[in-house]
Amino acid sequence: MNNTVDGSLEVLNSLQLSGNLEGMDAVSKDILKNKEVLAVILKGVVSEYKSYTTQEIMEFIEGDSITSDDEVTTGRTNTRIHGENNEFVQLNEKTSNFDIRFLSKNPVLSGDVRINLHIDVEPQRNYKPGYPIEKRGIYYLARNLSSQLSLITNNTDYNSLEKCYSIWICRDNIPPGERYSISYYQMENYKNSGNCCPHKENYDLLTLIIIRLGKADYPLQEGILEFLSAIFYPHKKNFFDTVQKYIDFTKNIELKEEVSHMGGLGISILEEGMEEGMEKGMEKGMEKGRASQLVSSVTSLMKSLSMSVEEACKALNIEVSEYEAARKLTMGR
């Protein structure tokens, strides 16, 4: 089964990370707004999509439904809790926001009528922000479920509730023993007394997935963790080679013609090299670390997209002379 999806110029633009990655907010949200990237993630962790290709999954995603910064807080999404003491549940409640929220077809339950999955993807830089990520994820799931009902009355149709996923991708501050791991949480009918046959689709409405990354040079086998490690640590060696195992850019002839529109990866390369050098405590190490990453990125672009040196340098917003100097430095000349 083909597990690659054809890549567009838009997703390639997003993958050229620029800026300083602070908070994993604007940059990571921009990446995750691309259907190609979302399809690879869903293929890797959503059970309903296990038997489908990433190209098919991409077609399941409702592109117009992809939003960011939707408010999570009670009374601030498209629903409000009604009943006794509704003022109390909203009193002094801190506003929170979904990062990436969208609808995608549930192929298991859809027939003549389309049934959706309501999916929330949360890139999280700090795995230990001072509270358990699991609790926040469950809260987001509850809000995503309740927001499907615009008004709670005696005639509310609870049959219309559709399954929700909250997928958290945590990048930094992962304990060594937990790096590159995935945990799944869902509602379960764990015990029955007497003669009853509960149907799973009636209670299987909330699934939380915690994905832990944690170190750019961690050895990985092919799969969702390798893909996420590549896009969230874009400075590492063979970045494009890795991404192209999942998103194929070779069929898009516009890419070579429009490299001038691509954002610059050079700043991120510079920061990674500086960080590496500071860890070693040597100015020379900092310079060589940056040079090595820069050469690796130019080489990857040339190989994966059949670019010339000039085109690759232009895509990374660097001068050819800067690349040549870096190459000489890494070769010890």
mmCIF file of C-alpha atoms in Angstrom:
data_model
loop_
_atom_site.group_PDB
_atom_site.id
_atom_site.type_symbol
_atom_site.label_atom_id
_atom_site.label_comp_id
_atom_site.label_asym_id
_atom_site.label_seq_id
_atom_site.Cartn_x
_atom_site.Cartn_y
_atom_site.Cartn_z
ATOM 1 C CA MET A 1 0.000 0.000 0.000
ATOM 2 C CA ASN A 2 1.377 3.449 -0.957
ATOM 3 C CA ASN A 3 2.039 5.483 2.171
ATOM 4 C CA THR A 4 3.171 8.699 0.474
ATOM 5 C CA VAL A 5 1.067 11.684 -0.491
ATOM 6 C CA ASP A 6 1.842 14.152 -3.282
ATOM 7 C CA GLY A 7 3.316 17.354 -1.877
ATOM 8 C CA SER A 8 2.386 20.896 -2.858
ATOM 9 C CA LEU A 9 4.370 24.128 -2.889
ATOM 10 C CA GLU A 10 2.355 25.290 0.122
ATOM 11 C CA VAL A 11 3.426 22.417 2.350
ATOM 12 C CA LEU A 12 7.038 22.786 1.223
ATOM 13 C CA ASN A 13 6.896 26.483 2.103
ATOM 14 C CA SER A 14 5.681 25.580 5.581
ATOM 15 C CA LEU A 15 8.409 22.998 6.058
ATOM 16 C CA GLN A 16 11.074 25.641 5.461
ATOM 17 C CA LEU A 17 11.020 26.740 9.066
ATOM 18 C CA SER A 18 12.157 30.265 9.758
ATOM 19 C CA GLY A 19 12.209 32.181 13.000
ATOM 20 C CA ASN A 20 13.175 30.858 16.380
ATOM 21 C CA LEU A 21 10.540 28.167 17.117
ATOM 22 C CA GLU A 22 9.729 29.904 20.407
ATOM 23 C CA GLY A 23 6.656 28.328 21.953
ATOM 24 C CA MET A 24 6.159 26.031 18.961
ATOM 25 C CA ASP A 25 3.236 28.280 18.077
ATOM 26 C CA ALA A 26 3.090 30.143 14.767
ATOM 27 C CA VAL A 27 5.626 27.972 12.951
ATOM 28 C CA SER A 28 4.236 24.609 14.006
ATOM 29 C CA LYS A 29 0.648 25.718 13.401
ATOM 30 C CA ASP A 30 1.576 26.751 9.891
ATOM 31 C CA ILE A 31 3.027 23.298 9.214
ATOM 32 C CA LEU A 32 0.024 21.509 10.685
ATOM 33 C CA LYS A 33 -2.481 23.460 8.599
ATOM 34 C CA ASN A 34 -1.335 21.493 5.553
ATOM 35 C CA LYS A 35 -3.545 18.524 4.668
ATOM 36 C CA GLU A 36 -0.509 16.520 3.518
ATOM 37 C CA VAL A 37 1.086 16.741 6.967
ATOM 38 C CA LEU A 38 -2.182 16.068 8.792
ATOM 39 C CA ALA A 39 -2.831 13.014 6.617
ATOM 40 C CA VAL A 40 0.527 11.483 7.536
ATOM 41 C CA ILE A 41 -0.167 12.071 11.242
ATOM 42 C CA LEU A 42 -3.686 10.597 11.048
ATOM 43 C CA LYS A 43 -2.404 7.567 9.156
ATOM 44 C CA GLY A 44 0.088 6.977 11.959
ATOM 45 C CA VAL A 45 -2.178 7.206 14.992
ATOM 46 C CA VAL A 46 -5.922 7.163 14.157
ATOM 47 C CA SER A 47 -7.345 3.630 14.160
ATOM 48 C CA GLU A 48 -10.189 4.477 11.758
ATOM 49 C CA TYR A 49 -7.596 5.187 9.044
ATOM 50 C CA LYS A 50 -5.383 2.142 9.475
ATOM 51 C CA SER A 51 -6.479 0.499 6.207
ATOM 52 C CA TYR A 52 -6.399 3.674 4.081
ATOM 53 C CA THR A 53 -3.574 5.346 2.164
ATOM 54 C CA THR A 54 -2.358 8.806 3.134
ATOM 55 C CA GLN A 55 -3.703 10.100 -0.187
ATOM 56 C CA GLU A 56 -7.171 8.759 0.677
ATOM 57 C CA ILE A 57 -6.957 10.222 4.183
ATOM 58 C CA MET A 58 -5.990 13.590 2.757
ATOM 59 C CA GLU A 59 -9.230 13.521 0.746
ATOM 60 C CA PHE A 60 -11.204 12.728 3.920
ATOM 61 C CA ILE A 61 -10.041 15.983 5.565
ATOM 62 C CA GLU A 62 -12.382 18.936 5.124
ATOM 63 C CA GLY A 63 -9.896 21.639 4.187
ATOM 64 C CA ASP A 64 -12.365 24.454 4.837
ATOM 65 C CA SER A 65 -12.828 23.216 8.401
ATOM 66 C CA ILE A 66 -9.157 23.636 9.414
ATOM 67 C CA THR A 67 -8.968 26.430 11.968
ATOM 68 C CA SER A 68 -6.598 27.606 14.665
ATOM 69 C CA ASP A 69 -7.023 29.636 17.849
ATOM 70 C CA ASP A 70 -10.617 28.532 18.439
ATOM 71 C CA GLU A 71 -11.409 29.193 22.067
ATOM 72 C CA VAL A 72 -11.843 26.139 24.290
ATOM 73 C CA THR A 73 -13.313 27.804 27.354
ATOM 74 C CA THR A 74 -16.878 27.078 28.460
ATOM 75 C CA GLY A 75 -19.262 29.668 27.048
ATOM 76 C CA ARG A 76 -16.718 30.775 24.436
ATOM 77 C CA THR A 77 -17.003 28.077 21.776
ATOM 78 C CA ASN A 78 -20.255 27.630 19.852
ATOM 79 C CA THR A 79 -21.987 26.221 22.891
ATOM 80 C CA ARG A 80 -22.873 27.209 26.405
ATOM 81 C CA ILE A 81 -23.621 24.895 29.335
ATOM 82 C CA HIS A 82 -27.189 25.446 30.447
ATOM 83 C CA GLY A 83 -28.899 24.320 33.599
ATOM 84 C CA GLU A 84 -28.341 25.012 37.255
ATOM 85 C CA ASN A 85 -25.462 27.297 38.265
ATOM 86 C CA ASN A 86 -24.310 27.891 34.679
ATOM 87 C CA GLU A 87 -22.751 31.168 35.887
ATOM 88 C CA PHE A 88 -20.528 29.206 38.279
ATOM 89 C CA VAL A 89 -18.951 26.979 35.625
ATOM 90 C CA GLN A 90 -17.813 30.060 33.727
ATOM 91 C CA LEU A 91 -16.707 32.140 36.717
ATOM 92 C CA ASN A 92 -12.983 33.013 36.627
ATOM 93 C CA GLU A 93 -12.355 30.360 33.997
ATOM 94 C CA LYS A 94 -9.128 30.918 32.066
ATOM 95 C CA THR A 95 -9.441 31.176 28.296
ATOM 96 C CA SER A 96 -7.720 28.385 26.344
ATOM 97 C CA ASN A 97 -7.417 27.839 22.613
ATOM 98 C CA PHE A 98 -7.353 24.843 20.294
ATOM 99 C CA ASP A 99 -4.238 25.004 18.123
ATOM 100 C CA ILE A 100 -5.399 23.130 15.002
ATOM 101 C CA ARG A 101 -9.001 21.949 14.810
ATOM 102 C CA PHE A 102 -10.729 20.312 11.832
ATOM 103 C CA LEU A 103 -13.232 17.732 10.598
ATOM 104 C CA SER A 104 -12.321 14.529 8.786
ATOM 105 C CA LYS A 105 -14.570 11.791 7.436
ATOM 106 C CA ASN A 106 -15.059 8.738 9.639
ATOM 107 C CA PRO A 107 -14.991 5.957 7.006
ATOM 108 C CA VAL A 108 -15.967 3.296 9.548
ATOM 109 C CA LEU A 109 -19.375 4.817 10.311
ATOM 110 C CA SER A 110 -20.107 6.795 7.150
ATOM 111 C CA GLY A 111 -22.555 5.371 4.638
ATOM 112 C CA ASP A 112 -25.159 7.356 2.742
ATOM 113 C CA VAL A 113 -24.676 10.027 5.402
ATOM 114 C CA ARG A 114 -21.203 11.411 6.087
ATOM 115 C CA ILE A 115 -20.073 11.107 9.708
ATOM 116 C CA ASN A 116 -17.031 13.086 10.806
ATOM 117 C CA LEU A 117 -14.245 12.814 13.307
ATOM 118 C CA HIS A 118 -13.627 16.060 15.206
ATOM 119 C CA ILE A 119 -9.857 16.351 15.500
ATOM 120 C CA ASP A 120 -7.663 18.706 17.503
ATOM 121 C CA VAL A 121 -3.860 18.682 17.036
ATOM 122 C CA GLU A 122 -1.765 20.408 19.693
ATOM 123 C CA PRO A 123 1.983 21.001 19.170
ATOM 124 C CA GLN A 124 3.479 21.396 22.630
ATOM 125 C CA ARG A 125 7.070 22.450 23.170
ATOM 126 C CA ASN A 126 7.270 21.647 26.894
ATOM 127 C CA TYR A 127 6.076 18.183 27.956
ATOM 128 C CA LYS A 128 6.123 19.212 31.633
ATOM 129 C CA PRO A 129 4.541 22.684 31.801
ATOM 130 C CA GLY A 130 3.611 22.330 35.482
ATOM 131 C CA TYR A 131 0.534 20.136 35.041
ATOM 132 C CA PRO A 132 -0.148 16.737 33.406
ATOM 133 C CA ILE A 133 -0.668 17.049 29.650
ATOM 134 C CA GLU A 134 -3.210 14.221 29.944
ATOM 135 C CA LYS A 135 -5.568 16.332 32.066
ATOM 136 C CA ARG A 136 -5.454 19.246 29.660
ATOM 137 C CA GLY A 137 -6.009 16.884 26.727
ATOM 138 C CA ILE A 138 -9.086 15.353 28.349
ATOM 139 C CA TYR A 139 -10.472 18.828 29.031
ATOM 140 C CA TYR A 140 -10.001 19.770 25.381
ATOM 141 C CA LEU A 141 -11.775 16.568 24.316
ATOM 142 C CA ALA A 142 -14.708 17.340 26.589
ATOM 143 C CA ARG A 143 -15.009 20.836 25.172
ATOM 144 C CA ASN A 144 -14.754 19.577 21.586
ATOM 145 C CA LEU A 145 -17.539 17.087 22.248
ATOM 146 C CA SER A 146 -19.846 19.523 24.026
ATOM 147 C CA SER A 147 -19.338 22.226 21.390
ATOM 148 C CA GLN A 148 -21.120 20.008 18.853
ATOM 149 C CA LEU A 149 -24.429 20.834 20.558
ATOM 150 C CA SER A 150 -25.418 24.459 20.078
ATOM 151 C CA LEU A 151 -28.064 24.489 22.815
ATOM 152 C CA ILE A 152 -28.910 22.036 25.586
ATOM 153 C CA THR A 153 -32.686 21.549 25.901
ATOM 154 C CA ASN A 154 -35.084 18.728 26.671
ATOM 155 C CA ASN A 155 -35.155 17.973 22.944
ATOM 156 C CA THR A 156 -31.397 17.911 22.367
ATOM 157 C CA ASP A 157 -30.439 15.163 19.902
ATOM 158 C CA TYR A 158 -27.451 13.407 21.448
ATOM 159 C CA ASN A 159 -27.411 11.019 18.468
ATOM 160 C CA SER A 160 -25.650 13.781 16.542
ATOM 161 C CA LEU A 161 -22.527 13.637 18.721
ATOM 162 C CA GLU A 162 -19.467 12.501 16.749
ATOM 163 C CA LYS A 163 -16.134 11.101 17.939
ATOM 164 C CA CYS A 164 -13.357 13.486 19.008
ATOM 165 C CA TYR A 165 -9.593 13.062 18.868
ATOM 166 C CA SER A 166 -7.048 15.251 20.639
ATOM 167 C CA ILE A 167 -3.484 14.619 19.442
ATOM 168 C CA TRP A 168 -0.643 16.205 21.428
ATOM 169 C CA ILE A 169 2.849 16.368 19.921
ATOM 170 C CA CYS A 170 5.370 17.191 22.652
ATOM 171 C CA ARG A 171 8.844 18.180 21.571
ATOM 172 C CA ASP A 172 11.065 19.155 24.527
ATOM 173 C CA ASN A 173 11.653 18.313 28.184
ATOM 174 C CA ILE A 174 10.865 14.615 27.694
ATOM 175 C CA PRO A 175 12.429 12.270 30.302
ATOM 176 C CA PRO A 176 15.075 10.068 28.591
ATOM 177 C CA GLY A 177 13.144 6.854 29.251
ATOM 178 C CA GLU A 178 9.980 8.249 27.614
ATOM 179 C CA ARG A 179 11.486 9.776 24.476
ATOM 180 C CA TYR A 180 9.866 8.768 21.201
ATOM 181 C CA SER A 181 6.826 7.076 22.684
ATOM 182 C CA ILE A 182 3.079 7.300 22.065
ATOM 183 C CA SER A 183 0.247 6.808 24.578
ATOM 184 C CA TYR A 184 -3.412 6.267 23.680
ATOM 185 C CA TYR A 185 -6.373 6.932 26.002
ATOM 186 C CA GLN A 186 -10.025 6.250 25.227
ATOM 187 C CA MET A 187 -13.362 5.488 26.804
ATOM 188 C CA GLU A 188 -13.851 1.784 27.492
ATOM 189 C CA ASN A 189 -16.724 -0.434 28.535
ATOM 190 C CA TYR A 190 -14.607 -2.387 31.018
ATOM 191 C CA LYS A 191 -17.323 -4.320 32.860
ATOM 192 C CA ASN A 192 -20.901 -5.532 32.343
ATOM 193 C CA SER A 193 -23.277 -7.251 34.780
ATOM 194 C CA GLY A 194 -26.308 -9.079 33.478
ATOM 195 C CA ASN A 195 -27.458 -9.538 29.908
ATOM 196 C CA CYS A 196 -26.423 -6.469 27.898
ATOM 197 C CA CYS A 197 -24.545 -5.715 24.679
ATOM 198 C CA PRO A 198 -23.326 -2.100 24.618
ATOM 199 C CA HIS A 199 -22.395 -0.921 21.137
ATOM 200 C CA LYS A 200 -18.932 0.629 20.975
ATOM 201 C CA GLU A 201 -19.922 3.426 18.602
ATOM 202 C CA ASN A 202 -22.303 4.750 21.288
ATOM 203 C CA TYR A 203 -19.567 5.426 23.856
ATOM 204 C CA ASP A 204 -16.322 5.506 21.861
ATOM 205 C CA LEU A 205 -16.423 9.295 21.572
ATOM 206 C CA LEU A 206 -13.166 10.516 23.141
ATOM 207 C CA THR A 207 -9.609 9.499 22.251
ATOM 208 C CA LEU A 208 -6.509 11.255 23.561
ATOM 209 C CA ILE A 209 -3.104 10.618 21.977
ATOM 210 C CA ILE A 210 0.158 11.863 23.507
ATOM 211 C CA ILE A 211 3.189 11.751 21.202
ATOM 212 C CA ARG A 212 6.567 12.367 22.841
ATOM 213 C CA LEU A 213 9.599 13.366 20.794
ATOM 214 C CA GLY A 214 12.539 14.716 22.740
ATOM 215 C CA LYS A 215 15.922 14.629 20.993
ATOM 216 C CA ALA A 216 16.836 15.479 17.415
ATOM 217 C CA ASP A 217 19.473 12.782 16.917
ATOM 218 C CA TYR A 218 17.476 9.903 18.386
ATOM 219 C CA PRO A 219 17.730 6.717 16.248
ATOM 220 C CA LEU A 220 14.337 5.948 14.705
ATOM 221 C CA GLN A 221 12.721 3.368 12.477
ATOM 222 C CA GLU A 222 10.476 4.457 9.631
ATOM 223 C CA GLY A 223 7.056 5.589 10.788
ATOM 224 C CA ILE A 224 5.123 8.459 12.369
ATOM 225 C CA LEU A 225 7.838 9.205 14.925
ATOM 226 C CA GLU A 226 10.489 9.517 12.219
ATOM 227 C CA PHE A 227 8.253 11.889 10.233
ATOM 228 C CA LEU A 228 7.402 14.082 13.228
ATOM 229 C CA SER A 229 11.013 14.166 14.339
ATOM 230 C CA ALA A 230 11.979 15.451 10.892
ATOM 231 C CA ILE A 231 9.436 18.278 10.754
ATOM 232 C CA PHE A 232 9.879 19.379 14.368
ATOM 233 C CA TYR A 233 13.675 19.205 14.234
ATOM 234 C CA PRO A 234 14.150 20.521 10.677
ATOM 235 C CA HIS A 235 17.857 21.252 11.070
ATOM 236 C CA LYS A 236 18.892 17.610 11.233
ATOM 237 C CA LYS A 237 20.782 15.769 8.544
ATOM 238 C CA ASN A 238 18.812 14.399 5.568
ATOM 239 C CA PHE A 239 15.740 16.471 6.455
ATOM 240 C CA PHE A 240 14.205 16.390 2.976
ATOM 241 C CA ASP A 241 15.192 12.793 2.362
ATOM 242 C CA THR A 242 13.203 11.815 5.449
ATOM 243 C CA VAL A 243 10.192 14.004 4.676
ATOM 244 C CA GLN A 244 9.996 12.633 1.138
ATOM 245 C CA LYS A 245 9.402 9.125 2.434
ATOM 246 C CA TYR A 246 5.965 10.450 3.393
ATOM 247 C CA ILE A 247 5.321 13.523 1.211
ATOM 248 C CA ASP A 248 6.539 13.223 -2.380
ATOM 249 C CA PHE A 249 7.490 16.526 -4.023
ATOM 250 C CA THR A 250 9.064 15.075 -7.169
ATOM 251 C CA LYS A 251 5.875 15.257 -9.268
ATOM 252 C CA ASN A 252 5.347 18.977 -8.662
ATOM 253 C CA ILE A 253 7.119 20.829 -11.476
ATOM 254 C CA GLU A 254 6.250 24.237 -9.985
ATOM 255 C CA LEU A 255 8.640 23.765 -7.086
ATOM 256 C CA LYS A 256 11.881 24.364 -8.953
ATOM 257 C CA GLU A 257 10.384 27.409 -10.676
ATOM 258 C CA GLU A 258 9.197 29.035 -7.446
ATOM 259 C CA VAL A 259 12.014 28.398 -4.985
ATOM 260 C CA SER A 260 12.249 32.155 -4.438
ATOM 261 C CA HIS A 261 8.945 31.957 -2.519
ATOM 262 C CA MET A 262 10.256 29.394 -0.074
ATOM 263 C CA GLY A 263 10.929 30.528 3.473
ATOM 264 C CA GLY A 264 14.462 30.382 4.802
ATOM 265 C CA LEU A 265 15.699 27.450 6.811
ATOM 266 C CA GLY A 266 19.020 29.251 7.245
ATOM 267 C CA ILE A 267 18.063 31.006 10.486
ATOM 268 C CA SER A 268 17.066 27.756 12.142
ATOM 269 C CA ILE A 269 20.288 26.133 10.951
ATOM 270 C CA LEU A 270 22.224 29.013 12.453
ATOM 271 C CA GLU A 271 20.464 28.693 15.804
ATOM 272 C CA GLU A 272 20.969 24.937 15.948
ATOM 273 C CA GLY A 273 24.665 25.329 15.165
ATOM 274 C CA MET A 274 25.046 28.005 17.838
ATOM 275 C CA GLU A 275 23.274 25.829 20.401
ATOM 276 C CA GLU A 276 25.513 22.900 19.551
ATOM 277 C CA GLY A 277 28.586 25.081 19.831
ATOM 278 C CA MET A 278 27.545 26.537 23.178
ATOM 279 C CA GLU A 279 26.995 23.074 24.570
ATOM 280 C CA LYS A 280 30.562 22.251 23.662
ATOM 281 C CA GLY A 281 31.717 25.532 25.162
ATOM 282 C CA MET A 282 33.834 26.366 22.108
ATOM 283 C CA GLU A 283 33.397 29.153 19.590
ATOM 284 C CA LYS A 284 34.983 26.992 16.919
ATOM 285 C CA GLY A 285 32.559 24.183 17.656
ATOM 286 C CA MET A 286 29.678 26.620 17.265
ATOM 287 C CA GLU A 287 30.945 27.745 13.861
ATOM 288 C CA LYS A 288 31.614 24.221 12.622
ATOM 289 C CA GLY A 289 28.279 22.909 13.896
ATOM 290 C CA ARG A 290 26.434 25.580 11.937
ATOM 291 C CA ALA A 291 28.521 24.950 8.838
ATOM 292 C CA SER A 292 27.861 21.211 8.940
ATOM 293 C CA GLN A 293 24.093 21.681 9.219
ATOM 294 C CA LEU A 294 24.081 24.269 6.431
ATOM 295 C CA VAL A 295 26.002 22.014 4.035
ATOM 296 C CA SER A 296 23.721 19.081 4.896
ATOM 297 C CA SER A 297 20.579 21.097 4.133
ATOM 298 C CA VAL A 298 21.861 22.408 0.814
ATOM 299 C CA THR A 299 22.927 18.894 -0.180
ATOM 300 C CA SER A 300 19.531 17.442 0.752
ATOM 301 C CA LEU A 301 17.695 20.023 -1.368
ATOM 302 C CA MET A 302 19.972 19.349 -4.340
ATOM 303 C CA LYS A 303 19.462 15.608 -4.064
ATOM 304 C CA SER A 304 15.754 15.393 -3.231
ATOM 305 C CA LEU A 305 14.471 18.114 -5.588
ATOM 306 C CA SER A 306 17.226 17.940 -8.225
ATOM 307 C CA MET A 307 18.170 21.549 -7.554
ATOM 308 C CA SER A 308 21.390 23.247 -8.523
ATOM 309 C CA VAL A 309 23.654 24.743 -5.847
ATOM 310 C CA GLU A 310 22.317 28.181 -6.731
ATOM 311 C CA GLU A 311 18.662 27.098 -6.461
ATOM 312 C CA ALA A 312 19.197 25.324 -3.142
ATOM 313 C CA CYS A 313 21.006 28.315 -1.648
ATOM 314 C CA LYS A 314 18.249 30.619 -2.856
ATOM 315 C CA ALA A 315 15.627 28.420 -1.215
ATOM 316 C CA LEU A 316 17.518 28.617 2.079
ATOM 317 C CA ASN A 317 18.069 32.383 1.785
ATOM 318 C CA ILE A 318 21.850 32.093 1.839
ATOM 319 C CA GLU A 319 24.596 33.116 -0.560
ATOM 320 C CA VAL A 320 26.447 30.520 -2.634
ATOM 321 C CA SER A 321 29.688 31.905 -1.244
ATOM 322 C CA GLU A 322 28.412 31.195 2.286
ATOM 323 C CA TYR A 323 27.718 27.592 1.320
ATOM 324 C CA GLU A 324 31.145 27.205 -0.272
ATOM 325 C CA ALA A 325 32.821 28.611 2.837
ATOM 326 C CA ALA A 326 30.849 26.251 5.066
ATOM 327 C CA ARG A 327 31.721 23.291 2.852
ATOM 328 C CA LYS A 328 35.439 24.126 3.067
ATOM 329 C CA LEU A 329 35.202 24.442 6.841
ATOM 330 C CA THR A 330 33.571 21.017 7.243
ATOM 331 C CA MET A 331 36.237 19.512 4.989
ATOM 332 C CA GLY A 332 38.956 20.965 7.182
ATOM 333 C CA ARG A 333 40.340 23.335 4.551
#
